[in-house]
Amino acid sequence: MTNHTLQSSLGHYSFTSPFLNASGIHCQTQAELDDLAHCQALAGIVTKSATLSPRAGNEQPRYVDLANGSINAMGLPNLGYSFYLDYVQTDHGKPTILSVSGLSQAEMLTVLREIQHSGYQGLTELNLSCPNLAGHPQLAYDFAASKTLLTEVFRFFKKPLGVKLPPYFDLNHFGQIANLLNCFPIHHVNTINSVGNGLVVDIDTETVVTKAKGGFGGLGGAMVLPTALANVRALRQRLRPDIAIIGTGGVRSGADVFAHILCGADMVSVGTQVMKEGLGVYDRLAAELTAIMADKQYTQLADFRGQLKTLSASQRSSSRWTSQS
Ligand code: DHB
């Protein structure tokens, strides 16, 4: 095999591989976070989106595995921001991304002020896209409200801050969110959050499968891969080059990781597949990605990052690697 490296970075933060956990996956409790710290193939630790006070979250069932992905309506169960802020200020041998959320803009601002005033020097990510709170629309679908919030945030927040975005489905919306983010000192964008408010129907029992919100929930896993790739690609084409991108959504294989990077992702996070397979997934993904790179004689991720080609009239697409067909 060729001499290769999976070395990655987000701005000035270096990682030994492109692999992160998706926020919400195996990152809520001390024991889960410690598992992430000990998982060698995982390059960084992303914490569960935290609110000002601890939350129990929605009623069970609130996460259901599906043949082609998952549906969840967790409702932001978390131990409260101070637990996660303490956790990330201890050295865990790899970089951390502290994910924060809130039920109101005032709550988000309060949590961010606490982080600004703390000794934490790592990355923070503001989740503008939690889809599972009854009565609370996703902020990132309201461009005016997002602009107002970010204007407030960057008045006082001087540490590196990324944002977690929901999927967009209209080219005009890609332009609008990118233009908005390009006006702020955003460190990175994490795209996509779950595809919000799907509905899974069990025809045997004639019921929904998750309890909260009448069964409406966020979709993840294989079924959202093309949406995730479209969002990574569209944002990479529109965001300032210094805004890094974490690609999230639909990763099951090294081929899927390769596709995210080809669309422009700097790093790639994995959610549903960790729930299905456990943390061992990261070793498999690293091996599969490395095999694809060796076959193509690429030695580093920069050799193909963002290099996705479109089809000219004479080209036909054929592939041995894709798992999307
Ligand atoms: C939850 C789900 C999300 O997709 C998210 O970004 C934050 C929280 C949840 O239901 O807990």
CSV table of C-alpha atoms and ligand atoms in Angstrom, one decimal:
chain,number,residue,atom,x,y,z
A,1,MET,CA,0.0,0.0,0.0
A,2,THR,CA,1.2,3.5,-0.8
A,3,ASN,CA,2.5,5.8,2.0
A,4,HIS,CA,-0.6,7.6,2.9
A,5,THR,CA,-2.0,10.0,5.6
A,6,LEU,CA,-5.5,10.7,6.7
A,7,GLN,CA,-4.3,13.8,8.5
A,8,SER,CA,-7.1,16.5,8.6
A,9,SER,CA,-7.7,19.9,9.9
A,10,LEU,CA,-10.4,22.4,10.7
A,11,GLY,CA,-8.8,25.9,10.5
A,12,HIS,CA,-5.8,25.8,12.8
A,13,TYR,CA,-7.0,22.6,14.7
A,14,SER,CA,-5.2,19.4,13.5
A,15,PHE,CA,-6.7,15.9,13.6
A,16,THR,CA,-5.2,12.5,13.0
A,17,SER,CA,-8.0,11.5,10.6
A,18,PRO,CA,-11.2,13.0,9.2
A,19,PHE,CA,-13.5,11.1,11.6
A,20,LEU,CA,-15.8,12.7,14.2
A,21,ASN,CA,-18.9,11.4,15.9
A,22,ALA,CA,-22.1,13.2,14.9
A,23,SER,CA,-23.3,15.2,17.9
A,24,GLY,CA,-26.0,13.3,19.8
A,25,ILE,CA,-24.4,10.0,19.1
A,26,HIS,CA,-22.6,8.3,22.0
A,27,CYS,CA,-21.7,11.7,23.6
A,28,GLN,CA,-24.2,12.5,26.3
A,29,THR,CA,-22.7,10.9,29.4
A,30,GLN,CA,-19.3,10.9,31.0
A,31,ALA,CA,-18.9,7.1,30.1
A,32,GLU,CA,-19.9,7.7,26.5
A,33,LEU,CA,-17.5,10.6,26.1
A,34,ASP,CA,-14.7,8.5,27.7
A,35,ASP,CA,-15.4,5.8,25.1
A,36,LEU,CA,-14.9,8.4,22.4
A,37,ALA,CA,-11.7,9.6,24.0
A,38,HIS,CA,-10.4,5.9,24.0
A,39,CYS,CA,-11.5,5.2,20.4
A,40,GLN,CA,-8.3,5.5,18.5
A,41,ALA,CA,-9.6,5.9,15.0
A,42,LEU,CA,-11.9,8.8,16.1
A,43,ALA,CA,-9.9,12.0,15.7
A,44,GLY,CA,-12.0,14.4,17.8
A,45,ILE,CA,-14.9,14.4,20.3
A,46,VAL,CA,-18.1,16.2,19.6
A,47,THR,CA,-20.4,16.6,22.7
A,48,LYS,CA,-24.2,16.3,22.8
A,49,SER,CA,-25.8,19.7,22.1
A,50,ALA,CA,-26.1,21.3,25.5
A,51,THR,CA,-28.7,23.6,27.0
A,52,LEU,CA,-28.4,25.9,30.0
A,53,SER,CA,-30.0,23.4,32.4
A,54,PRO,CA,-30.0,19.6,32.2
A,55,ARG,CA,-32.9,18.0,30.2
A,56,ALA,CA,-34.4,14.5,30.3
A,57,GLY,CA,-35.6,14.8,26.7
A,58,ASN,CA,-38.7,13.4,25.0
A,59,GLU,CA,-40.5,10.2,26.0
A,60,GLN,CA,-39.4,6.8,24.7
A,61,PRO,CA,-39.4,5.4,22.0
A,62,ARG,CA,-37.3,8.3,20.7
A,63,TYR,CA,-34.7,6.6,18.4
A,64,VAL,CA,-35.6,3.8,16.0
A,65,ASP,CA,-33.3,2.0,13.6
A,66,LEU,CA,-34.6,1.5,10.1
A,67,ALA,CA,-33.4,-0.6,7.2
A,68,ASN,CA,-32.2,2.5,5.3
A,69,GLY,CA,-31.3,4.7,8.3
A,70,SER,CA,-33.0,6.0,11.4
A,71,ILE,CA,-35.6,8.3,12.9
A,72,ASN,CA,-35.3,10.2,16.1
A,73,ALA,CA,-37.2,12.6,18.3
A,74,MET,CA,-34.8,12.8,21.3
A,75,GLY,CA,-35.8,16.2,22.5
A,76,LEU,CA,-32.3,17.4,23.6
A,77,PRO,CA,-31.6,15.1,26.5
A,78,ASN,CA,-28.3,16.4,28.0
A,79,LEU,CA,-26.6,17.0,31.3
A,80,GLY,CA,-26.5,20.8,31.0
A,81,TYR,CA,-23.8,22.9,29.5
A,82,SER,CA,-21.6,23.2,32.6
A,83,PHE,CA,-21.0,19.4,32.6
A,84,TYR,CA,-19.8,19.5,28.9
A,85,LEU,CA,-17.8,22.7,29.5
A,86,ASP,CA,-16.0,21.0,32.3
A,87,TYR,CA,-15.4,17.9,30.3
A,88,VAL,CA,-13.8,19.6,27.3
A,89,GLN,CA,-11.5,21.5,29.6
A,90,THR,CA,-9.8,18.3,30.7
A,91,ASP,CA,-7.2,16.9,28.2
A,92,HIS,CA,-8.6,13.9,26.4
A,93,GLY,CA,-5.7,13.5,24.0
A,94,LYS,CA,-7.7,14.8,21.0
A,95,PRO,CA,-9.5,18.0,20.0
A,96,THR,CA,-13.1,18.6,21.2
A,97,ILE,CA,-16.1,20.3,19.6
A,98,LEU,CA,-18.4,21.7,22.3
A,99,SER,CA,-21.9,21.7,20.8
A,100,VAL,CA,-24.4,24.1,22.3
A,101,SER,CA,-28.1,24.7,21.7
A,102,GLY,CA,-31.0,26.3,23.5
A,103,LEU,CA,-34.8,26.6,23.5
A,104,SER,CA,-34.5,30.4,22.9
A,105,GLN,CA,-32.0,32.8,21.5
A,106,ALA,CA,-31.5,34.3,25.0
A,107,GLU,CA,-30.6,30.8,26.3
A,108,MET,CA,-28.0,30.3,23.5
A,109,LEU,CA,-26.5,33.6,24.2
A,110,THR,CA,-26.2,32.9,28.0
A,111,VAL,CA,-24.4,29.6,27.3
A,112,LEU,CA,-22.1,31.2,24.8
A,113,ARG,CA,-21.2,33.9,27.3
A,114,GLU,CA,-20.2,31.3,29.8
A,115,ILE,CA,-18.0,29.6,27.3
A,116,GLN,CA,-16.4,32.9,26.3
A,117,HIS,CA,-15.6,33.6,29.9
A,118,SER,CA,-14.2,30.1,30.6
A,119,GLY,CA,-10.7,28.9,30.0
A,120,TYR,CA,-11.9,26.6,27.1
A,121,GLN,CA,-9.7,27.1,24.1
A,122,GLY,CA,-11.2,24.5,21.8
A,123,LEU,CA,-13.9,24.6,19.2
A,124,THR,CA,-17.5,25.5,19.9
A,125,GLU,CA,-20.4,24.7,17.6
A,126,LEU,CA,-23.8,26.5,17.8
A,127,ASN,CA,-26.6,24.2,16.8
A,128,LEU,CA,-29.1,26.2,14.8
A,129,SER,CA,-31.0,23.2,13.7
A,130,CYS,CA,-32.6,21.0,16.4
A,131,PRO,CA,-35.7,19.6,14.7
A,132,ASN,CA,-37.3,17.8,17.6
A,133,LEU,CA,-38.6,20.4,20.0
A,134,ALA,CA,-42.4,20.8,19.9
A,135,GLY,CA,-43.3,24.5,19.4
A,136,HIS,CA,-39.7,25.5,18.5
A,137,PRO,CA,-38.9,26.0,14.8
A,138,GLN,CA,-35.4,25.4,13.6
A,139,LEU,CA,-33.6,28.7,13.7
A,140,ALA,CA,-31.6,28.1,10.6
A,141,TYR,CA,-34.7,28.0,8.5
A,142,ASP,CA,-35.4,31.6,9.5
A,143,PHE,CA,-32.6,33.6,7.8
A,144,ALA,CA,-33.5,36.9,9.4
A,145,ALA,CA,-33.6,35.5,12.9
A,146,SER,CA,-30.3,33.6,12.3
A,147,LYS,CA,-28.7,36.9,11.2
A,148,THR,CA,-30.0,38.7,14.3
A,149,LEU,CA,-28.7,35.9,16.6
A,150,LEU,CA,-25.2,35.7,15.0
A,151,THR,CA,-24.9,39.5,15.1
A,152,GLU,CA,-25.5,39.3,18.9
A,153,VAL,CA,-23.2,36.3,19.3
A,154,PHE,CA,-20.2,37.9,17.6
A,155,ARG,CA,-20.4,41.0,19.6
A,156,PHE,CA,-18.9,39.1,22.5
A,157,PHE,CA,-17.8,35.7,21.3
A,158,LYS,CA,-14.2,35.8,20.2
A,159,LYS,CA,-13.3,32.1,20.3
A,160,PRO,CA,-13.6,29.8,17.2
A,161,LEU,CA,-17.3,29.2,16.6
A,162,GLY,CA,-18.9,26.9,14.0
A,163,VAL,CA,-22.6,26.4,13.2
A,164,LYS,CA,-24.6,23.2,12.7
A,165,LEU,CA,-27.0,23.6,9.9
A,166,PRO,CA,-30.1,21.7,8.8
A,167,PRO,CA,-30.4,20.4,5.2
A,168,TYR,CA,-31.5,22.9,2.6
A,169,PHE,CA,-33.4,21.8,-0.5
A,170,ASP,CA,-33.4,24.8,-2.7
A,171,LEU,CA,-30.5,26.4,-4.6
A,172,ASN,CA,-31.7,29.8,-3.6
A,173,HIS,CA,-31.6,28.8,0.1
A,174,PHE,CA,-28.0,27.6,-0.3
A,175,GLY,CA,-27.2,31.1,-1.6
A,176,GLN,CA,-29.0,32.8,1.2
A,177,ILE,CA,-27.5,30.9,4.1
A,178,ALA,CA,-24.0,31.1,2.6
A,179,ASN,CA,-24.3,34.9,2.0
A,180,LEU,CA,-25.4,35.3,5.6
A,181,LEU,CA,-22.6,33.2,7.1
A,182,ASN,CA,-20.0,34.8,4.9
A,183,CYS,CA,-20.7,38.1,6.8
A,184,PHE,CA,-19.6,36.6,10.1
A,185,PRO,CA,-16.2,35.3,11.4
A,186,ILE,CA,-17.6,31.7,11.3
A,187,HIS,CA,-14.9,29.1,11.9
A,188,HIS,CA,-16.7,26.1,10.3
A,189,VAL,CA,-20.1,24.8,9.2
A,190,ASN,CA,-21.3,21.4,10.1
A,191,THR,CA,-23.8,20.1,7.5
A,192,ILE,CA,-26.3,18.4,7.7
A,193,ASN,CA,-28.4,17.8,10.8
A,194,SER,CA,-31.2,15.3,10.5
A,195,VAL,CA,-33.7,15.7,7.7
A,196,GLY,CA,-36.4,17.1,10.0
A,197,ASN,CA,-39.9,15.9,10.5
A,198,GLY,CA,-40.1,12.7,8.6
A,199,LEU,CA,-42.8,10.2,9.5
A,200,VAL,CA,-42.2,6.4,9.6
A,201,VAL,CA,-45.3,4.2,9.5
A,202,ASP,CA,-45.6,0.6,10.8
A,203,ILE,CA,-48.4,-0.8,8.7
A,204,ASP,CA,-48.7,-4.0,10.9
A,205,THR,CA,-49.6,-2.0,14.0
A,206,GLU,CA,-50.9,1.0,11.9
A,207,THR,CA,-48.9,3.4,14.2
A,208,VAL,CA,-46.0,5.7,14.1
A,209,VAL,CA,-42.7,4.5,15.6
A,210,THR,CA,-41.5,7.3,17.8
A,211,LYS,CA,-43.6,8.8,20.7
A,212,ALA,CA,-43.1,12.6,20.7
A,213,LYS,CA,-44.6,15.0,18.2
A,214,GLY,CA,-47.1,12.5,16.9
A,215,GLY,CA,-44.3,10.4,15.4
A,216,PHE,CA,-42.6,13.1,13.4
A,217,GLY,CA,-38.8,12.9,13.7
A,218,GLY,CA,-35.4,13.6,12.3
A,219,LEU,CA,-34.2,11.2,9.6
A,220,GLY,CA,-30.6,10.0,9.4
A,221,GLY,CA,-28.5,7.3,7.8
A,222,ALA,CA,-28.3,6.0,4.3
A,223,MET,CA,-31.5,7.6,3.1
A,224,VAL,CA,-30.1,11.1,3.7
A,225,LEU,CA,-26.7,10.7,2.0
A,226,PRO,CA,-27.5,12.4,-1.3
A,227,THR,CA,-29.0,15.3,0.7
A,228,ALA,CA,-25.9,15.6,2.8
A,229,LEU,CA,-23.6,15.5,-0.2
A,230,ALA,CA,-25.6,18.2,-1.9
A,231,ASN,CA,-25.4,20.4,1.1
A,232,VAL,CA,-21.6,19.9,1.5
A,233,ARG,CA,-21.0,20.6,-2.2
A,234,ALA,CA,-23.4,23.6,-2.5
A,235,LEU,CA,-22.0,25.2,0.6
A,236,ARG,CA,-18.4,24.6,-0.4
A,237,GLN,CA,-19.1,26.3,-3.7
A,238,ARG,CA,-20.6,29.4,-1.9
A,239,LEU,CA,-18.8,29.8,1.5
A,240,ARG,CA,-15.6,31.8,2.0
A,241,PRO,CA,-12.7,29.5,1.5
A,242,ASP,CA,-11.5,30.0,5.2
A,243,ILE,CA,-14.8,28.5,6.5
A,244,ALA,CA,-14.2,24.8,7.0
A,245,ILE,CA,-16.9,22.2,6.5
A,246,ILE,CA,-17.7,19.1,8.5
A,247,GLY,CA,-19.7,16.7,6.3
A,248,THR,CA,-22.4,14.8,8.3
A,249,GLY,CA,-25.0,12.5,7.0
A,250,GLY,CA,-25.5,9.1,5.6
A,251,VAL,CA,-22.0,7.6,6.0
A,252,ARG,CA,-21.9,3.8,6.0
A,253,SER,CA,-18.7,3.1,4.1
A,254,GLY,CA,-15.3,4.4,3.2
A,255,ALA,CA,-16.8,5.2,-0.2
A,256,ASP,CA,-19.3,7.5,1.5
A,257,VAL,CA,-16.5,9.3,3.4
A,258,PHE,CA,-14.6,9.7,0.1
A,259,ALA,CA,-17.7,11.2,-1.5
A,260,HIS,CA,-18.1,13.7,1.3
A,261,ILE,CA,-14.5,14.8,0.9
A,262,LEU,CA,-14.8,14.9,-2.9
A,263,CYS,CA,-17.7,17.4,-2.3
A,264,GLY,CA,-15.5,19.5,-0.1
A,265,ALA,CA,-15.8,18.2,3.4
A,266,ASP,CA,-12.7,18.9,5.6
A,267,MET,CA,-13.9,16.3,8.1
A,268,VAL,CA,-16.7,13.7,8.2
A,269,SER,CA,-18.9,12.7,11.1
A,270,VAL,CA,-20.8,9.5,11.6
A,271,GLY,CA,-24.1,9.2,13.4
A,272,THR,CA,-26.6,6.4,12.5
A,273,GLN,CA,-23.9,3.9,11.5
A,274,VAL,CA,-22.3,4.2,15.0
A,275,MET,CA,-25.7,3.4,16.5
A,276,LYS,CA,-26.0,0.3,14.2
A,277,GLU,CA,-22.4,-0.9,14.4
A,278,GLY,CA,-20.7,0.6,17.5
A,279,LEU,CA,-17.5,2.6,17.7
A,280,GLY,CA,-15.6,-0.1,15.7
A,281,VAL,CA,-17.1,1.5,12.6
A,282,TYR,CA,-14.3,4.1,12.6
A,283,ASP,CA,-11.5,1.5,12.1
A,284,ARG,CA,-13.5,0.0,9.2
A,285,LEU,CA,-14.1,3.4,7.6
A,286,ALA,CA,-10.4,4.2,7.9
A,287,ALA,CA,-9.4,0.9,6.2
A,288,GLU,CA,-11.9,1.3,3.4
A,289,LEU,CA,-11.0,4.9,2.8
A,290,THR,CA,-7.3,4.0,2.7
A,291,ALA,CA,-7.9,1.2,0.2
A,292,ILE,CA,-9.8,3.6,-2.1
A,293,MET,CA,-7.0,6.2,-1.9
A,294,ALA,CA,-4.4,3.5,-2.6
A,295,ASP,CA,-6.2,2.3,-5.6
A,296,LYS,CA,-6.5,5.8,-6.9
A,297,GLN,CA,-2.9,6.6,-5.9
A,298,TYR,CA,-3.9,9.4,-3.7
A,299,THR,CA,-1.7,9.9,-0.6
A,300,GLN,CA,-3.5,12.6,1.3
A,301,LEU,CA,-7.1,13.9,1.5
A,302,ALA,CA,-6.1,17.2,-0.1
A,303,ASP,CA,-5.4,15.2,-3.4
A,304,PHE,CA,-9.1,14.9,-4.0
A,305,ARG,CA,-10.9,17.2,-1.6
A,306,GLY,CA,-13.5,19.3,-3.4
A,307,GLN,CA,-12.5,17.8,-6.8
A,308,LEU,CA,-15.9,16.5,-7.7
A,309,LYS,CA,-16.4,16.6,-11.5
A,310,THR,CA,-19.6,17.3,-13.3
A,311,LEU,CA,-20.5,15.5,-16.5
A,312,SER,CA,-19.8,17.0,-19.9
A,313,ALA,CA,-22.0,15.9,-22.8
A,314,SER,CA,-19.7,13.1,-23.8
A,315,GLN,CA,-19.1,11.6,-20.3
A,316,ARG,CA,-20.8,8.6,-18.8
A,317,SER,CA,-20.6,7.8,-15.1
A,318,SER,CA,-19.6,4.4,-13.9
A,319,SER,CA,-18.2,3.3,-10.6
A,320,ARG,CA,-16.9,0.3,-8.7
A,321,TRP,CA,-17.0,2.1,-5.4
A,322,THR,CA,-20.3,3.8,-4.9
A,323,SER,CA,-22.7,2.5,-2.2
A,324,GLN,CA,-25.3,5.0,-3.2
A,325,SER,CA,-26.9,3.0,-6.1
B,1,DHB,C1,-31.7,16.7,19.0
B,1,DHB,C2,-31.8,16.4,17.6
B,1,DHB,C3,-31.0,17.1,16.8
B,1,DHB,O1,-31.0,16.8,15.4
B,1,DHB,C4,-30.2,18.1,17.2
B,1,DHB,O2,-29.5,18.8,16.4
B,1,DHB,C5,-30.2,18.5,18.5
B,1,DHB,C6,-31.0,17.7,19.4
B,1,DHB,C7,-32.6,15.9,19.9
B,1,DHB,O3,-33.7,15.6,19.6
B,1,DHB,O4,-32.1,15.7,21.0
